[in-house]
Coordinates of C-alpha atoms and ligand atoms in Angstrom, one line a residue:
X1 CA 0.0 -0.2 0.1
X2 CA 2.6 2.4 1.0
X3 CA 4.7 1.6 -2.2
X4 CA 1.4 2.1 -4.2
X5 CA 0.9 5.6 -2.7
X6 CA 4.5 6.6 -3.0
X7 CA 4.4 5.9 -6.5
X8 CA 1.2 7.7 -7.1
X9 CA 3.0 10.8 -5.1
X10 CA 5.9 10.7 -7.3
X11 CA 3.7 10.7 -10.5
X12 CA 1.6 13.3 -8.9
X13 CA 4.6 15.8 -8.3
X14 CA 5.3 15.9 -12.0
X15 CA 1.8 17.2 -12.7
X16 CA 0.9 18.9 -9.6
X17 CA 2.1 21.8 -7.5
X18 CA 2.6 21.4 -3.7
X19 CA -0.5 19.2 -2.4
X20 CA -1.5 18.2 -6.0
X21 CA -0.2 14.6 -5.0
X22 CA -2.4 14.4 -2.0
X23 CA -5.5 15.6 -3.8
X24 CA -4.8 13.6 -6.9
X25 CA -4.6 10.5 -4.7
X26 CA -8.1 10.9 -3.9
X27 CA -8.9 10.9 -7.3
X28 CA -6.8 8.2 -8.6
X29 CA -7.1 5.6 -5.7
X30 CA -10.0 3.2 -6.1
X31 CA -12.7 2.9 -3.4
X32 CA -11.4 -0.4 -1.9
X33 CA -8.0 0.7 -2.0
X34 CA -8.9 4.0 -0.3
X35 CA -10.9 2.3 2.4
X36 CA -8.0 -0.5 3.0
X37 CA -5.6 3.0 3.4
X38 CA -8.1 4.2 6.2
X39 CA -8.0 0.9 8.0
X40 CA -4.2 0.5 8.3
X41 CA -3.0 0.8 11.7
X42 CA -1.7 4.0 13.3
X43 CA 1.6 5.0 14.6
X44 CA 3.2 2.5 16.6
X45 CA 5.8 2.7 19.5
X46 CA 8.7 2.2 17.3
X47 CA 8.0 5.5 15.7
X48 CA 6.0 6.9 12.8
X49 CA 6.7 6.7 9.3
X50 CA 5.9 9.3 6.4
X51 CA 3.0 7.3 5.1
X52 CA 1.3 7.5 8.4
X53 CA 1.1 11.3 7.9
X54 CA 0.0 11.0 4.4
X55 CA -2.8 8.6 5.3
X56 CA -3.7 11.1 8.1
X57 CA -3.8 13.9 5.5
X58 CA -5.8 11.8 3.1
X59 CA -8.4 11.0 5.9
X60 CA -8.6 14.6 6.8
X61 CA -9.4 15.7 3.3
X62 CA -11.7 13.0 2.9
X63 CA -13.6 14.0 6.0
X64 CA -13.6 17.6 4.6
X65 CA -14.7 16.9 1.2
X66 CA -17.3 13.9 1.8
X67 CA -17.4 11.2 -0.8
X68 CA -16.2 12.6 -3.9
X69 CA -16.3 9.4 -5.9
X70 CA -19.1 10.5 -8.1
X71 CA -16.9 13.3 -9.2
X72 CA -13.7 11.4 -9.7
X73 CA -13.4 12.8 -13.3
X74 CA -13.6 16.4 -12.5
X75 CA -10.2 18.3 -12.5
X76 CA -8.8 19.5 -9.4
X77 CA -8.0 23.3 -9.2
X78 CA -4.8 23.9 -7.5
X79 CA -5.1 27.2 -5.6
X80 CA -2.2 29.3 -4.3
X81 CA -1.4 28.6 -0.7
X82 CA -2.9 31.4 1.9
X83 CA -1.4 32.2 5.3
X84 CA -3.9 32.6 8.1
X85 CA -3.9 32.6 12.1
X86 CA -3.2 29.0 13.4
X87 CA -6.4 28.2 15.3
X88 CA -7.8 25.0 17.2
X89 CA -9.3 24.1 13.8
X90 CA -5.9 23.5 12.4
X91 CA -4.8 21.1 15.3
X92 CA -5.9 17.9 13.5
X93 CA -4.2 18.6 10.2
X94 CA -1.3 19.8 12.2
X95 CA -1.0 16.6 13.9
X96 CA -0.7 15.0 10.5
X97 CA 2.2 17.1 9.2
X98 CA 4.2 16.4 12.5
X99 CA 3.3 12.5 12.4
X100 CA 4.4 12.8 8.7
X101 CA 7.9 13.7 9.8
X102 CA 8.1 11.1 12.5
X103 CA 7.7 13.6 15.3
X104 CA 5.9 12.0 18.3
X105 CA 3.5 14.9 19.1
X106 CA 0.1 13.8 20.1
X107 CA -3.0 16.1 19.6
X108 CA -3.0 17.2 23.1
X109 CA 0.7 18.4 22.7
X110 CA -0.2 20.6 19.7
X111 CA -3.4 21.8 21.6
X112 CA -0.9 22.7 24.8
X113 CA 1.7 24.5 22.7
X114 CA -1.2 26.3 20.7
X115 CA -2.8 27.3 24.0
X116 CA 0.4 29.1 25.1
X117 CA 1.5 30.9 22.0
X118 CA 0.4 32.0 18.5
X119 CA 1.1 31.0 15.1
X120 CA 0.4 30.8 11.3
X121 CA -1.0 28.2 9.0
X122 CA -0.2 28.0 5.5
X123 CA -3.3 26.4 3.5
X124 CA -3.8 25.2 -0.1
X125 CA -7.0 23.7 -1.2
X126 CA -8.1 23.7 2.3
X127 CA -5.2 21.4 3.2
X128 CA -2.6 22.6 6.0
X129 CA 0.6 22.5 4.3
X130 CA 2.8 24.5 6.8
X131 CA 3.0 25.9 10.4
X132 CA 4.9 28.4 12.5
X133 CA 4.4 29.2 16.1
X134 CA 5.8 31.8 18.7
X135 CA 5.6 31.8 22.5
X136 CA 6.0 35.1 24.0
X137 CA 7.8 35.5 27.4
X138 CA 7.4 39.1 28.7
X139 CA 7.6 41.9 26.1
X140 CA 11.4 41.3 25.1
X141 CA 11.6 37.7 24.3
X142 CA 9.9 34.8 22.4
X143 CA 10.7 31.3 21.4
X144 CA 9.8 30.1 17.8
X145 CA 9.0 26.5 16.8
X146 CA 6.5 24.0 15.1
X147 CA 8.0 25.4 11.9
X148 CA 7.0 22.7 9.7
X149 CA 6.2 22.4 5.7
X150 CA 4.7 19.3 4.4
X151 CA 7.2 17.1 2.8
X152 CA 5.5 17.2 -0.5
X153 CA 5.5 21.0 -0.6
X154 CA 9.3 21.6 0.7
X155 CA 11.9 23.3 -1.1
X156 CA 9.3 25.8 -2.7
X157 CA 9.8 28.8 -0.4
X158 CA 6.9 28.1 1.8
X159 CA 8.9 27.7 4.8
X160 CA 10.6 31.1 4.1
X161 CA 7.3 32.5 3.7
X162 CA 5.9 31.3 7.0
X163 CA 9.0 32.4 8.8
X164 CA 9.2 35.7 7.5
X165 CA 5.5 36.4 8.3
X166 CA 6.2 35.2 12.0
X167 CA 9.4 37.5 12.2
X168 CA 7.1 40.4 11.1
X169 CA 4.7 39.7 13.9
X170 CA 7.5 39.3 16.5
X171 CA 8.8 42.8 15.9
X172 CA 12.3 43.7 17.3
X173 CA 12.3 41.5 20.5
X174 CA 15.0 38.9 21.0
X175 CA 13.9 35.4 19.5
X176 CA 15.5 31.9 20.4
X177 CA 14.8 28.7 18.6
X178 CA 16.3 25.3 18.5
X179 CA 17.0 24.4 14.7
X180 CA 17.1 21.1 12.9
X181 CA 19.7 20.3 10.5
X182 CA 16.9 21.2 7.8
X183 CA 16.1 24.6 9.3
X184 CA 19.8 26.1 9.8
X185 CA 19.7 27.8 6.4
X186 CA 16.3 29.3 6.9
X187 CA 17.2 30.7 10.1
X188 CA 20.8 31.7 9.4
X189 CA 19.8 33.6 6.6
X190 CA 17.6 35.9 8.9
X191 CA 20.1 36.6 11.2
X192 CA 20.0 33.8 13.7
X193 CA 23.3 32.7 15.2
X194 CA 24.0 29.3 17.1
X195 CA 24.7 29.6 20.6
X196 CA 24.9 25.9 21.8
X197 CA 23.3 22.6 21.4
X198 CA 20.2 20.7 22.8
X199 CA 20.4 16.9 23.1
X200 CA 17.4 14.7 23.2
X201 CA 17.7 11.8 25.7
X202 CA 14.9 9.3 25.8
X203 CA 14.0 5.6 26.5
X204 CA 12.6 3.5 29.5
X205 CA 14.9 4.1 32.3
X206 CA 16.6 1.0 34.0
X207 CA 15.3 0.0 37.2
X208 CA 16.9 1.4 40.4
X209 CA 16.4 1.3 44.2
X210 CA 15.0 4.2 45.6
X211 CA 17.8 6.4 47.0
X212 CA 17.4 8.1 50.3
X213 CA 18.4 11.6 49.0
X214 CA 14.9 11.5 47.2
X215 CA 13.3 12.5 50.7
X216 CA 14.0 16.0 50.2
X217 CA 11.9 16.2 47.1
X218 CA 8.1 16.7 47.3
X219 CA 5.3 17.9 45.2
X220 CA 5.1 21.7 44.9
X221 CA 2.3 23.5 46.6
X222 CA 0.2 26.1 44.7
X223 CA 1.3 28.6 47.1
X224 CA 5.0 27.9 46.0
X225 CA 4.3 28.6 42.3
X226 CA 5.3 32.5 42.5
X227 CA 8.8 31.2 44.2
X228 CA 9.2 28.5 41.4
X229 CA 8.5 31.4 38.9
X230 CA 10.8 33.8 40.3
X231 CA 13.7 31.0 40.4
X232 CA 12.9 30.0 36.8
X233 CA 12.9 33.5 35.6
X234 CA 16.2 34.4 37.1
X235 CA 17.8 31.0 35.9
X236 CA 16.4 31.4 32.1
X237 CA 16.4 35.3 32.2
X238 CA 12.8 35.5 30.8
X239 CA 9.4 35.7 32.7
X240 CA 7.8 32.2 32.2
X241 CA 5.0 32.4 34.7
X242 CA 2.1 31.4 32.3
X243 CA 4.1 28.4 31.2
X244 CA 4.6 27.1 34.6
X245 CA 1.0 27.7 35.5
X246 CA 0.0 25.4 32.6
X247 CA 2.8 22.9 33.4
X248 CA 1.4 22.8 36.9
X249 CA -2.0 21.9 35.5
X250 CA -0.9 19.4 32.6
X251 CA 1.4 17.4 35.1
X252 CA 3.4 17.6 38.0
X253 CA 5.8 20.0 39.7
X254 CA 8.2 18.8 42.2
X255 CA 10.5 20.8 44.3
X256 CA 13.6 20.7 46.5
X257 CA 12.7 23.1 49.5
X258 CA 14.6 24.1 52.6
X259 CA 13.6 26.2 55.2
X260 CA 10.7 27.4 53.0
X261 CA 13.0 28.4 50.0
X262 CA 12.6 26.6 46.9
X263 CA 16.2 26.1 45.4
X264 CA 15.3 23.6 42.5
X265 CA 12.3 22.1 40.7
X266 CA 11.2 19.8 37.9
X267 CA 8.1 19.4 35.8
X268 CA 6.9 16.1 34.4
X269 CA 4.1 15.8 32.2
X270 CA 2.4 13.4 29.4
X271 CA 4.1 13.9 25.9
X272 CA 4.7 12.3 22.9
X273 CA 5.5 8.7 23.2
X274 CA 5.3 8.8 27.2
X275 CA 6.4 11.5 29.5
X276 CA 8.8 14.4 29.3
X277 CA 10.5 15.6 32.5
X278 CA 11.5 19.2 32.0
X279 CA 12.1 22.1 32.9
X280 CA 14.6 21.3 35.3
X281 CA 16.2 24.0 37.4
X282 CA 18.5 23.2 40.2
X283 CA 21.6 24.5 41.9
X284 CA 24.0 21.9 40.6
X285 CA 24.1 18.8 38.8
X286 CA 23.5 16.2 41.9
X287 CA 20.3 18.2 42.6
X288 CA 19.1 18.0 38.9
X289 CA 19.8 14.3 39.0
X290 CA 17.9 13.8 42.1
X291 CA 15.1 15.8 40.7
X292 CA 14.8 13.7 37.5
X293 CA 15.4 10.5 39.5
X294 CA 12.5 11.5 41.7
X295 CA 10.2 12.0 38.6
X296 CA 11.5 8.6 36.9
X297 CA 10.6 6.8 40.2
X298 CA 6.9 7.7 39.8
X299 CA 6.7 6.3 36.2
X300 CA 8.1 2.8 36.4
X301 CA 8.5 1.2 32.9
X302 CA 7.6 4.1 31.2
X303 CA 9.2 5.8 28.2
X304 CA 10.7 9.2 29.2
X305 CA 12.1 11.9 27.3
X306 CA 14.1 14.7 28.3
X307 CA 15.8 17.5 26.3
X308 CA 19.1 18.9 28.0
X309 CA 21.2 21.9 27.1
X310 CA 24.5 20.4 25.6
X311 CA 26.4 22.1 28.5
X312 CA 24.4 20.5 31.4
X313 CA 26.7 17.7 32.2
X314 CA 24.0 15.4 32.5
X315 CA 24.3 13.6 29.3
X316 CA 26.5 10.8 30.3
X317 CA 24.7 10.0 33.6
X318 CA 21.2 9.8 31.7
X319 CA 22.9 7.5 29.2
X320 CA 23.5 5.4 32.2
X321 CA 20.2 5.5 33.4
X322 CA 18.8 4.1 30.0
X323 CA 18.1 7.3 28.4
X324 CA 20.0 7.4 25.3
X325 CA 20.8 10.4 23.1
X326 CA 18.9 10.1 20.0
X327 CA 19.1 13.7 18.4
X328 CA 21.0 17.2 18.6
X329 CA 19.5 20.4 17.5
X330 CA 21.3 23.7 17.3
X331 CA 20.3 26.5 19.8
X332 CA 19.9 29.7 17.9
X333 CA 19.1 33.4 19.0
X334 CA 18.5 36.6 17.1
X335 CA 19.0 39.6 19.4
X336 CA 20.6 40.2 22.7
X337 CA 20.5 36.6 24.6
X338 CA 18.5 36.5 28.0
X339 CA 21.0 37.4 31.0
X340 CA 20.6 34.6 33.7
X341 CA 21.2 35.7 37.1
X342 CA 21.1 33.8 40.4
X343 CA 23.0 30.7 41.3
X344 CA 20.5 28.1 39.9
X345 CA 21.2 26.4 36.2
X346 CA 18.7 25.3 33.7
X347 CA 19.2 21.4 33.2
X348 CA 16.4 20.5 31.1
X349 CA 13.9 22.1 28.7
X350 CA 10.1 22.1 28.7
X351 CA 10.3 21.3 25.0
X352 CA 12.6 22.1 22.0
X353 CA 9.7 24.7 21.0
X354 CA 9.0 26.2 24.1
X355 CA 12.5 26.4 25.4
Ligands
LIG1 C1 12.9 23.6 7.5 C2 11.6 23.8 6.7 C3 10.4 24.2 7.4 C4 11.8 24.7 5.4 O1 10.8 24.7 4.6 P1 10.8 24.6 3.0 O2 9.8 25.3 2.5 O3 11.4 23.5 2.6 O4 12.0 25.6 2.7 P2 12.1 27.1 1.6 O5 11.9 26.2 0.5 O6 11.3 28.2 2.0 O7 13.6 27.3 1.9 C5 13.9 27.9 3.1 C6 15.5 28.6 3.0 O8 16.3 27.3 3.1 C7 17.2 27.3 1.9 N1 17.3 25.8 1.8 C8 16.1 25.1 1.4 N2 16.7 23.6 1.3 C9 17.9 23.8 1.5 C10 19.0 23.0 1.2 N3 18.9 21.5 1.1 N4 20.4 23.4 1.5 C11 20.7 24.7 2.1 N5 19.8 25.7 1.9 C12 18.3 25.0 1.7 C13 16.5 28.2 1.0 O9 17.5 28.5 -0.1 C14 16.0 29.0 1.6 O10 16.7 30.2 1.8 P3 16.4 31.6 1.6 O11 14.7 31.8 2.2 O12 17.2 32.6 2.7 O13 16.6 31.9 0.4 C15 11.2 22.3 6.1 O14 12.4 21.8 5.3 C16 10.7 21.3 7.0 O15 9.5 21.3 7.4 N6 11.6 20.4 7.4 C17 11.1 19.4 8.3 C18 10.8 20.1 9.8 C19 11.8 21.0 10.3 O16 12.9 20.4 10.5 N7 11.5 22.2 10.7 C20 12.4 23.1 11.4 C21 12.3 23.1 13.0 S1 13.4 23.9 13.7

């Protein structure tokens, strides 16, 4: 089935612009083949494939158009792609785009990101072919992410169009992002400079006996949120109060507190194939390990992801805990980077997009 669809896509790319292949599929594939495509299993634990994303796109298109089989001989008019605000209506198709890339987002992960930020959608013939989002941290800083162009539409200037529009909206503030290899040219041409690396670690942690030092960690109390916010703001150099509130609602915040003073915290929430631990802010690497160990101990035999700054000194320890490094992205900035203060350090990100 995948072979058939790929062959049709190849043929479609010769005849149609951008999403022509997807629209063309609906016209070329027989009803029985179409139905069997929809009955194929979805993403599995071993990761997703491009074909799953394509099938999601096809299913969305079918839902939108209704049964078009009676009109299979009609020509498809390919319209020029149009930019609009990204809204909750785009979430389902956005999931199709990220799934096509093999990114593990769930619909809930897109909704979490969308609820905290704002973004742009690029659509053609009613199909979402690109996204770009921004998350504001106070008036002076924002992170950018979820910058995706559908595989079939890449290399035609759509990524540049989306990103330039996002930059127009962002004004003169400092912008941060974490770039994949594919994005480096796009961002580099627009004044973004590399400032470091982010390492993606994940896996099912190896079992470990509880250690006594975990006693110093407990769930954060609601009344401690302002203190956590203050510690976080000092450490990353940007005010992220709203993000922290949403993280507290979406998952669990734990703290290390002595004499009523919070000196470290970690957030843990459902994400992608399992759970993500981050942000983690701590006074030193031992405290960061203890916070992560505490989160792991509450999720036995569970898939866990941690995105760490390359300079965090946590990488080799995470490897020993069974969380292998599977990817590296480049941290980039345009403008004056945030100035952290205080004694704590950021040991894990909330996510590559949200920072
Ligand atoms: C990164 C991505 C959004 C770019 O979108 P796109 O529509 O393919 O890109 P464009 O055709 O608009 O090209 C963007 C820029 O990259 C350059 N570029 C594109 N492909 C390139 C390549 N293979 N090598 C070098 N430069 C390249 C283009 O020249 C263009 O530069 P310019 O605007 O300064 O002239 C797209 O490849 C994608 O979705 N990749 C997968 C998801 C991803 O990694 N997103 C980035 C997350 S940080």
